[in-house]
XYZ file of C-alpha atoms in Angstrom:
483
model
C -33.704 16.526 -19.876
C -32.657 13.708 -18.033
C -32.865 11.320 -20.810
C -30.625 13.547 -22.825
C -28.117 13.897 -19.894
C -27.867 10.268 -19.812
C -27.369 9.436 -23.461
C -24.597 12.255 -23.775
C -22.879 10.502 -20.733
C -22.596 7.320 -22.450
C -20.554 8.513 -25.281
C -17.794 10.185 -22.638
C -14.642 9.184 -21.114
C -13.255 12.014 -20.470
C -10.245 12.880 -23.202
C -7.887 15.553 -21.987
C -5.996 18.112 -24.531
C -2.472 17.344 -25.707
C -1.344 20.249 -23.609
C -3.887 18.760 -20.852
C -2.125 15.295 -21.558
C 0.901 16.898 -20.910
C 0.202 17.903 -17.611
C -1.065 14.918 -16.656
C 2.241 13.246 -17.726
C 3.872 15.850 -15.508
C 1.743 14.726 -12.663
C 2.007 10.874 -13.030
C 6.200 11.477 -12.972
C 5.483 13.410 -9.857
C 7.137 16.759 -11.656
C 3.926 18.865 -9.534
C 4.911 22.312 -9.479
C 5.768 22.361 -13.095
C 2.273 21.250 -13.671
C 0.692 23.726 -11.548
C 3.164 26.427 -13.045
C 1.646 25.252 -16.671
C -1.837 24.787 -15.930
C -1.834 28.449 -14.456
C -0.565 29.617 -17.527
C -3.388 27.836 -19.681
C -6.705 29.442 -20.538
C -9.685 27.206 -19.737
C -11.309 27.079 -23.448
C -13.735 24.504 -21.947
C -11.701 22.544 -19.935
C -12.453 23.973 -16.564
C -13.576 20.722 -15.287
C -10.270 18.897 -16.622
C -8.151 21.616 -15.040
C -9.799 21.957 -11.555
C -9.285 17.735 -11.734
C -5.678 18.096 -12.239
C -4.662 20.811 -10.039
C -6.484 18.711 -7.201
C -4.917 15.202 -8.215
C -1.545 16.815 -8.100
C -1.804 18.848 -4.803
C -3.046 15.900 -3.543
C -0.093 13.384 -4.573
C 2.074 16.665 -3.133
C 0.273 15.893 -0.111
C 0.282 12.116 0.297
C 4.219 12.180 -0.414
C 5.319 14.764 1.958
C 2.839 13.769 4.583
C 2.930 17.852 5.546
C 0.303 18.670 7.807
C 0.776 22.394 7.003
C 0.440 22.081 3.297
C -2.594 19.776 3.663
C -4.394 23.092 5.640
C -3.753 25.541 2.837
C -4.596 23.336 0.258
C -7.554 21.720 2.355
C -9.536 25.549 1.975
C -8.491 25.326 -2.201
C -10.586 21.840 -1.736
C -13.703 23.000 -0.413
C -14.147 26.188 -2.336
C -13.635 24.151 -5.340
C -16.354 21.709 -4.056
C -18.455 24.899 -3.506
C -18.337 25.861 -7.216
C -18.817 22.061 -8.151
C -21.872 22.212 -6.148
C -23.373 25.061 -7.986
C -22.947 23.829 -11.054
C -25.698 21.185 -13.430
C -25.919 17.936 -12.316
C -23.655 17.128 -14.814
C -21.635 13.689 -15.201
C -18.330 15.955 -15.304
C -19.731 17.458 -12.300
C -21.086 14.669 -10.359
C -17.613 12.536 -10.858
C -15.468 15.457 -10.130
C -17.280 16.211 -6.660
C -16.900 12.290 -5.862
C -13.084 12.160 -6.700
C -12.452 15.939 -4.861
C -13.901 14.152 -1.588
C -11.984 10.713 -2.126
C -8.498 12.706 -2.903
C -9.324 14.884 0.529
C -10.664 11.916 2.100
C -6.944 9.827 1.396
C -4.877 12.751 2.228
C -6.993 13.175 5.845
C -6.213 9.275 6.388
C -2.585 10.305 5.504
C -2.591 12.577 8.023
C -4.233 10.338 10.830
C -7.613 12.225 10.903
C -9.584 8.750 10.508
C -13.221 10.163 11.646
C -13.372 13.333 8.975
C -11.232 10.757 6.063
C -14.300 8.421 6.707
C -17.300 11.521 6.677
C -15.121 12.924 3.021
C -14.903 9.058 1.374
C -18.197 8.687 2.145
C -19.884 11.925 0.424
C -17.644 10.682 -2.085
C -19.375 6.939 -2.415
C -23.065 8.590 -2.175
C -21.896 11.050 -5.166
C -20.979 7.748 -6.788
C -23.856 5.463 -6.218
C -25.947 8.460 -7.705
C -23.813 8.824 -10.653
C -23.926 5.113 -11.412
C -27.516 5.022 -11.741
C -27.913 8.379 -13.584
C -25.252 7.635 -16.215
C -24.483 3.897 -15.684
C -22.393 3.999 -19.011
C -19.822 6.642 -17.854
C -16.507 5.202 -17.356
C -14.851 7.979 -15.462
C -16.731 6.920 -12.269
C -15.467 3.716 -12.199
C -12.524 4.668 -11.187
C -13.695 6.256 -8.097
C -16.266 3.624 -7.297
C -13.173 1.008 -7.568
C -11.058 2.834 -5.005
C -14.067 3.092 -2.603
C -14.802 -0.252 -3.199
C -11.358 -1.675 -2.434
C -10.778 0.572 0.482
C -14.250 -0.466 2.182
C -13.614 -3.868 1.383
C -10.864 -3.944 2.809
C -11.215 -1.698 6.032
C -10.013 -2.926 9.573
C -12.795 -4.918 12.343
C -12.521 -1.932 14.470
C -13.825 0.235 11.640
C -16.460 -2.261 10.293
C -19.887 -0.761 12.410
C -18.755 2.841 11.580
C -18.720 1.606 7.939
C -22.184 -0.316 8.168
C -23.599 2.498 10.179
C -22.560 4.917 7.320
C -24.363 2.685 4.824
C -20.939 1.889 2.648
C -20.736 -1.459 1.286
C -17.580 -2.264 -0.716
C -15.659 -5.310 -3.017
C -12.517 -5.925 -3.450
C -13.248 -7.710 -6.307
C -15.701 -5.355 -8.060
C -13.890 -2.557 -7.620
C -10.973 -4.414 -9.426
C -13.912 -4.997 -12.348
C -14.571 -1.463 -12.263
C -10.430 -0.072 -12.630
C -9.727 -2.945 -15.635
C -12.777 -1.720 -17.316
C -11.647 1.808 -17.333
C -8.225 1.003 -17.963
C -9.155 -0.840 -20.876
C -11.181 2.689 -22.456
C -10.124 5.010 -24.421
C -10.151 8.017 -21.746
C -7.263 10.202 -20.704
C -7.723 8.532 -16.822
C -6.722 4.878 -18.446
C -3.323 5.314 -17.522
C -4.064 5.709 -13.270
C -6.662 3.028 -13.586
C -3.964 0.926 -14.513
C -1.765 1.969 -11.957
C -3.930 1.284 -9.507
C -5.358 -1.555 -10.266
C -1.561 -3.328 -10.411
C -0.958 -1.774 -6.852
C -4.013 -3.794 -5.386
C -3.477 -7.155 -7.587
C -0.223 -6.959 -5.603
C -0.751 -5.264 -1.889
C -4.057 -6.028 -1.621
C -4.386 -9.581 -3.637
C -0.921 -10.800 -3.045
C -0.507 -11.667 -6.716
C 2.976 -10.189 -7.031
C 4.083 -11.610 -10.700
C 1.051 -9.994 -12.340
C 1.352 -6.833 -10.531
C 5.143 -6.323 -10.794
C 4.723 -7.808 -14.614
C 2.031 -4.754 -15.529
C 4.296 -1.718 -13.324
C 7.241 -3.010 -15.218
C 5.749 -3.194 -19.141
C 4.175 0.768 -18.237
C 8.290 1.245 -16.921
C 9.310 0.297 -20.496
C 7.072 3.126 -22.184
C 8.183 5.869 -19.605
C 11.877 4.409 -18.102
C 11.837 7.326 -15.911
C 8.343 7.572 -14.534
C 9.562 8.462 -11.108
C 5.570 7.166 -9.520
C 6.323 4.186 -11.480
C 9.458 3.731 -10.461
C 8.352 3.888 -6.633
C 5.806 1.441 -7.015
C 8.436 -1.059 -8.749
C 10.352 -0.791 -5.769
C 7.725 -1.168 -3.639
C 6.269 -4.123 -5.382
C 9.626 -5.798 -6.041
C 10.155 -5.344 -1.975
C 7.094 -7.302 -1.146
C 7.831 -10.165 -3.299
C 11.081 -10.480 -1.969
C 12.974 -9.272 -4.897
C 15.248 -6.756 -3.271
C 18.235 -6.925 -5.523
C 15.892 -5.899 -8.498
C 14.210 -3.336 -6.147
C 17.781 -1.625 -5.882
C 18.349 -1.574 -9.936
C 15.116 1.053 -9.576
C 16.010 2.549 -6.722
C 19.462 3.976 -8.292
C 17.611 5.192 -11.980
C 15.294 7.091 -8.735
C 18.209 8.225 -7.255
C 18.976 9.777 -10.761
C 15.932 11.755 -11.413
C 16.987 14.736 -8.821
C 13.856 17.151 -9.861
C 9.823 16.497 -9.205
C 8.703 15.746 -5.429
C 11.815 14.055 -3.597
C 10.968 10.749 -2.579
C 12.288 10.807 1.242
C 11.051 7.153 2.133
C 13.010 5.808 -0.692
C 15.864 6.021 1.396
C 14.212 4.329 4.272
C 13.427 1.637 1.567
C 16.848 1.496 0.728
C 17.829 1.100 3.994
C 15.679 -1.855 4.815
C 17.172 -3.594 1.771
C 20.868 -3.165 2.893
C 19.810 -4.343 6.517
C 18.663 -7.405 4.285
C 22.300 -7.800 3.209
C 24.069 -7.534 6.401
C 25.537 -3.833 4.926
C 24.939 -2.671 8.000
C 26.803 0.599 8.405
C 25.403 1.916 4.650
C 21.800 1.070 5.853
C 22.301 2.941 8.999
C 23.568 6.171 6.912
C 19.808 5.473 4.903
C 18.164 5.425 7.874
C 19.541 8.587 9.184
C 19.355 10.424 5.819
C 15.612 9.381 5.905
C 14.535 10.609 9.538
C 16.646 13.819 8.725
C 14.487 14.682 5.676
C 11.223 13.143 6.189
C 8.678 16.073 8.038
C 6.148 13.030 8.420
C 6.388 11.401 12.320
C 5.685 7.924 10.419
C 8.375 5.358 9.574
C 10.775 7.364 12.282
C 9.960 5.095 15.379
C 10.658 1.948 13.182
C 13.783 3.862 11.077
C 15.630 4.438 14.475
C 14.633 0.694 15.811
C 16.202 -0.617 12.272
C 19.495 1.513 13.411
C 19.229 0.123 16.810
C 19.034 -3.514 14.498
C 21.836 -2.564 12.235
C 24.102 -2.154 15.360
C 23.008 -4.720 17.226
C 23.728 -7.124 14.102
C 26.897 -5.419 13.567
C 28.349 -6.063 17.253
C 28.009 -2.344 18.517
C 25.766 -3.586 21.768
C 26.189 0.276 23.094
C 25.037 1.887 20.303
C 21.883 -0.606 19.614
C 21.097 -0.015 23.048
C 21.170 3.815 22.356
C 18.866 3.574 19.291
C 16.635 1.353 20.951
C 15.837 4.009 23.281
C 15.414 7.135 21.214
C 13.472 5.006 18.927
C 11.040 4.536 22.351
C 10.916 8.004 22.445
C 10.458 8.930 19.014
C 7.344 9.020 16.440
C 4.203 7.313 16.523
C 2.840 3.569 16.229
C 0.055 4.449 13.405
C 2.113 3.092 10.463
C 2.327 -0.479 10.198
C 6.569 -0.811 10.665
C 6.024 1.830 13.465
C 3.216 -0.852 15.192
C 5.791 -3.567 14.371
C 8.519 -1.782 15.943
C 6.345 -0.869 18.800
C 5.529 -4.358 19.540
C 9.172 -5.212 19.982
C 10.015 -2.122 22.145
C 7.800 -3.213 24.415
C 9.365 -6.347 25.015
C 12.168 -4.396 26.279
C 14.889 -5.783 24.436
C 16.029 -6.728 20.929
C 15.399 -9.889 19.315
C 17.244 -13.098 18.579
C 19.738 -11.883 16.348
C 20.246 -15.762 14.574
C 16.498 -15.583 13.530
C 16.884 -11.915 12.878
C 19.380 -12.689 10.317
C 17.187 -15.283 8.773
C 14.412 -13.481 8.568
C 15.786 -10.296 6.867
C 17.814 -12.660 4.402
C 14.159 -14.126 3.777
C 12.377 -11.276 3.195
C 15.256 -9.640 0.869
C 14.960 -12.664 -1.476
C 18.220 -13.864 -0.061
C 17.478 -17.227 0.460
C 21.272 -19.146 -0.047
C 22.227 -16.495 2.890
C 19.097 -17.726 4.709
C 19.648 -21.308 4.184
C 23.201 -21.466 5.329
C 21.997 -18.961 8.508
C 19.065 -21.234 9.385
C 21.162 -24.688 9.344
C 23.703 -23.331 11.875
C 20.732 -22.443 14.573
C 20.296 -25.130 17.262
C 17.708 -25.541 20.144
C 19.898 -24.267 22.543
C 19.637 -20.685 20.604
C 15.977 -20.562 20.770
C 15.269 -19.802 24.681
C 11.453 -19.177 24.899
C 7.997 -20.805 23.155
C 7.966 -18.007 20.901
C 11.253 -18.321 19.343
C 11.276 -21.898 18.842
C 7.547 -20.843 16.927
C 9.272 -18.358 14.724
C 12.049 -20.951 14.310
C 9.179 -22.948 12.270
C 7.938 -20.034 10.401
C 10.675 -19.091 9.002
C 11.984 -22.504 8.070
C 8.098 -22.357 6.583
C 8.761 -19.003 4.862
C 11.980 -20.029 3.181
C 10.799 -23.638 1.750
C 7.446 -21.647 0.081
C 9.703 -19.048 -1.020
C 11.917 -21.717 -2.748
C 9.224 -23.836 -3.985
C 9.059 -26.753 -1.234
C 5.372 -26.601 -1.039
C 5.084 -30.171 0.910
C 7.627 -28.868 3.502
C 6.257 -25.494 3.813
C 2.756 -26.827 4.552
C 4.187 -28.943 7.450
C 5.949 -26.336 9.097
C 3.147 -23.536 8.570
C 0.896 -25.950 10.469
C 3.407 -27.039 13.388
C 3.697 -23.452 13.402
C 0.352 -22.375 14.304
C -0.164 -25.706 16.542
C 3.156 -24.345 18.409
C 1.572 -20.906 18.767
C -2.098 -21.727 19.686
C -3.949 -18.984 20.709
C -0.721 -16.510 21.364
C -1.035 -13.411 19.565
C 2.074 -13.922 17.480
C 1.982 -12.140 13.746
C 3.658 -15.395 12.052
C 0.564 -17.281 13.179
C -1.452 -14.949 11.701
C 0.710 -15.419 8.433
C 1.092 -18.861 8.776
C -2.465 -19.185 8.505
C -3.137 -16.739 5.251
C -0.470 -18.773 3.591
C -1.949 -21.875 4.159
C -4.814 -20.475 2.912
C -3.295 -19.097 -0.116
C -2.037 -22.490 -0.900
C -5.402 -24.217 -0.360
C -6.933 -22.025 -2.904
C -4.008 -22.898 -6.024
C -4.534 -26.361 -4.654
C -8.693 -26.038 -4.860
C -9.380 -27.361 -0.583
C -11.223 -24.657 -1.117
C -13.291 -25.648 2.627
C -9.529 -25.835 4.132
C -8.769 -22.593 2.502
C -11.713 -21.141 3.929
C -10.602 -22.499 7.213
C -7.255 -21.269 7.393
C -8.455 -17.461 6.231
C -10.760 -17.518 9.035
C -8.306 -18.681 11.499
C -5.710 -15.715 9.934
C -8.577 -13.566 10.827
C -9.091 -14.412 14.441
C -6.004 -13.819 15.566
C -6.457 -10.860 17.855
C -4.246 -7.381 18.600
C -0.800 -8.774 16.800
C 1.244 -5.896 14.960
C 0.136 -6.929 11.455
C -3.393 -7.098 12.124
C -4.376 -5.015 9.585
C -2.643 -6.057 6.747
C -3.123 -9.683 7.305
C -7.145 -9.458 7.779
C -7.309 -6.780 4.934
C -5.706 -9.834 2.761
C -7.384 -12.731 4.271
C -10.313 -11.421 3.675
C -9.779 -10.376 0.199
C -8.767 -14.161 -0.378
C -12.057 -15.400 0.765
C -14.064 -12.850 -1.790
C -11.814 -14.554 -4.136
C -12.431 -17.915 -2.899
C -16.816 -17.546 -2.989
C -16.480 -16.012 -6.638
C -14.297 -19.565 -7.650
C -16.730 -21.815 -5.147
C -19.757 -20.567 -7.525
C -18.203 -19.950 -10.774
């Protein structure tokens, strides 16, 4: 029976319908309720399986993109009787996969909503449903694209989670589950299309490798202009590789597509790109639109401290001060801008406003702006140890953004020498990019060096995303030290 289980398995990759395709389309372009409306309306015919898949996928995506706690409840009881049913049924591989990606989608939407002890418990029924699969139908691509999330996310998971992790038995790979998504996305089956999508998201948040990433979101962009979950990615991915001014071109064809889930956050995203370009009043009206709109507590603490910024930058001390304190008194400090934003409330007042400049110009892709900005600081503006460090950094920033590697290195490394063992985020940075830049260079024992030394910076805002990175860099670096 077993055999015969096995050898049917190896033939499947799961192929939806062309009214199951459809749907799916509907989902990817984040048009939910008109897929739930359809699939509601379409008779099983043996495609239970498929439909009880797609219904989850897109109340979960309705779920990660609201962040609403009191949608996640009703649609938390549609997960577990679903799971119930699942349960009952043959060991199947349709049946086995589909219990491992109902736990991972409820396990992503719990870490959405902060509840980190029962998101671990779900992703982890989901990774033993996995392992089991892989051994029972190791030719099954379907899995693979669970097995690559889990192994990404565990992979990647923060020190203070690491003994829960180890304790739980999960061990994960940044690198195989990459393996596993390209294989899938290179197979014939109807789930090629989010394999692909999510294996350009990590080559870019988790692996840094922006022109690859951005290259692969943009070429699936060309097929479906208006793909509004490709569209939010692009703008997402163009952000982090400081390429704001292309980042805007998607954010107005967004702004055009008025029906599907609205995308509240891309208005704090647009916002954080005008603050980039000194429009100061527009990206306050962004802001505000955002926090007004958004039922999610994240992004709000940071939102009001960019309004506080946006004042402060544009003269109106009063006002800054204002926003400064309601952003104290607002949200939470789980998100990584809310931490960030956190860090510098605590200091009790608002930063250097030169460097601030120079920085947002920086990260914005503005780097003429930034040049100009950064000649015209002196000494005398940088009035503690801290600033004159950041001073270095972002002189650091700008000259690897532009392509000065030999000057960047020198300043990254009187950078961390100036910070020594302060727990200052561009240290932390300063330190992956060095590493980064050992690796293309092949010191692969200095790049080794420096990711270790990004690691062991304790308790700064970016902690997370840094080690999450540096670490991914060094799985990288022992694949090329024994290939």
């Amino acid at each position: 029976m077993l055999a015969a289980l096995t050898a049917g398995a190896q033939g499947l990759s799961w192929k939806f319908s062309p009214g199951l395709q459809h749907i799916h389309q509907l989902i990817l372009n984040l048009h939910t309720r008109e897929a739930q409306e359809l699939l509601s309306r379409t008779p099983a015919r043996g495609e239970e399986l498929y439909q009880i898949y797609l219904l989850s996928f897109s109340e979960t995506l309705d779920v990660l993109i609201s962040e609403d706690a009191a949608k996640f409840d009703i649609i938390d009881k549609r997960f577990k009787e679903r799971l119930h049913r699942l349960e009952a049924m043959d060991n199947s591989p349709d049946a086995l996969f589909l219990q491992a990606e109902l736990h991972l989608q409820r396990g992503f939407s719990l870490l959405n909503l902060n509840q980190e002890v029962n998101a671990v418990l779900a992703i982890r029924k989901a990774y033993n449903l996995v392992q089991d699969g892989l051994k029972k139908y190791p030719g099954w691509v379907p899995l693979k694209k669970t097995s690559g999330v889990i192994q990404v996310m565990v992979g990647t998971v923060p020190d203070k989670y690491h003994w829960f992790i180890t304790l739980l038995g999960m061990r994960g790979s940044v690198a195989v589950g990459q393996k596993q998504l390209n294989e899938l996305r290179a197979s014939a089956s109807s789930l090629s299309v989010e394999a692909g999508i999510l294996y350009y998201t990590i080559k870019g948040l988790i692996n840094q490798q922006f022109p690859e990433a951005i290259q692969g979101i943009l070429a699936s962009l060309q097929q479906q202009p208006e793909n509004k979950l490709l569209l939010f990615l692009g703008v997402n991915l163009l952000m982090k590789d400081a390429r704001s001014e292309e980042a805007l071109g998607l954010i107005k064809t967004l702004d055009q597509q008025t029906s599907g889930l609205p995308l509240h956050y891309i208005d704090y995203l647009h916002g954080e790109i005008l603050l980039q370009k000194g429009e100061y009043d527009r990206a306050i009206s962004h802001y505000l639109r955002f926090v007004a709109a958004y039922r999610s507590e994240n992004f709000k603490k940071d939102a009001y401290y960019k309004i506080s910024l946006a004042h402060w930058l544009n003269g109106n001390t009063d006002h800054a001060k204002r926003y400064f304190d309601k952003a104290r008194q607002t949200g939470r400090s789980v998100a990584e801008p809310d931490r960030v934003a956190t860090a510098q409330l605590e200091e009790g007042r608002l930063p250097n406003a030169k460097l601030l400049k120079v920085r947002l110009a920086i990260d914005g892709g503005y780097y003429t702006e930034a040049r100009k900005m950064i000649d015209q600081i002196k000494l005398s503006d940088l009035t503690s140890l801290k600033e004159q460090a950041e001073y270095y950094y972002r002189k650091a920033r700008l000259e690897h953004r532009t392509g000065n590697l030999a000057g960047a290195k020198v300043l990254y490394d009187q950078t961390i020498s100036m910070a020594g063992q302060q727990p200052w985020y561009f240290a932390a940075n300063a330190s992956l990019q060095m590493g980064y830049i050992c690796i293309d260079e092949k010191r692969f024992a200095a790049a080794e060096t420096y990711l270790n030394q990004a690691i062991a910076y304790k308790k700064h805002e970016y902690k997370t995303s840094i080690d999450g990175k540096a670490r991914s860099a060094l799985e990288m670096l022992k694949a090329k030290k024994s290939a």
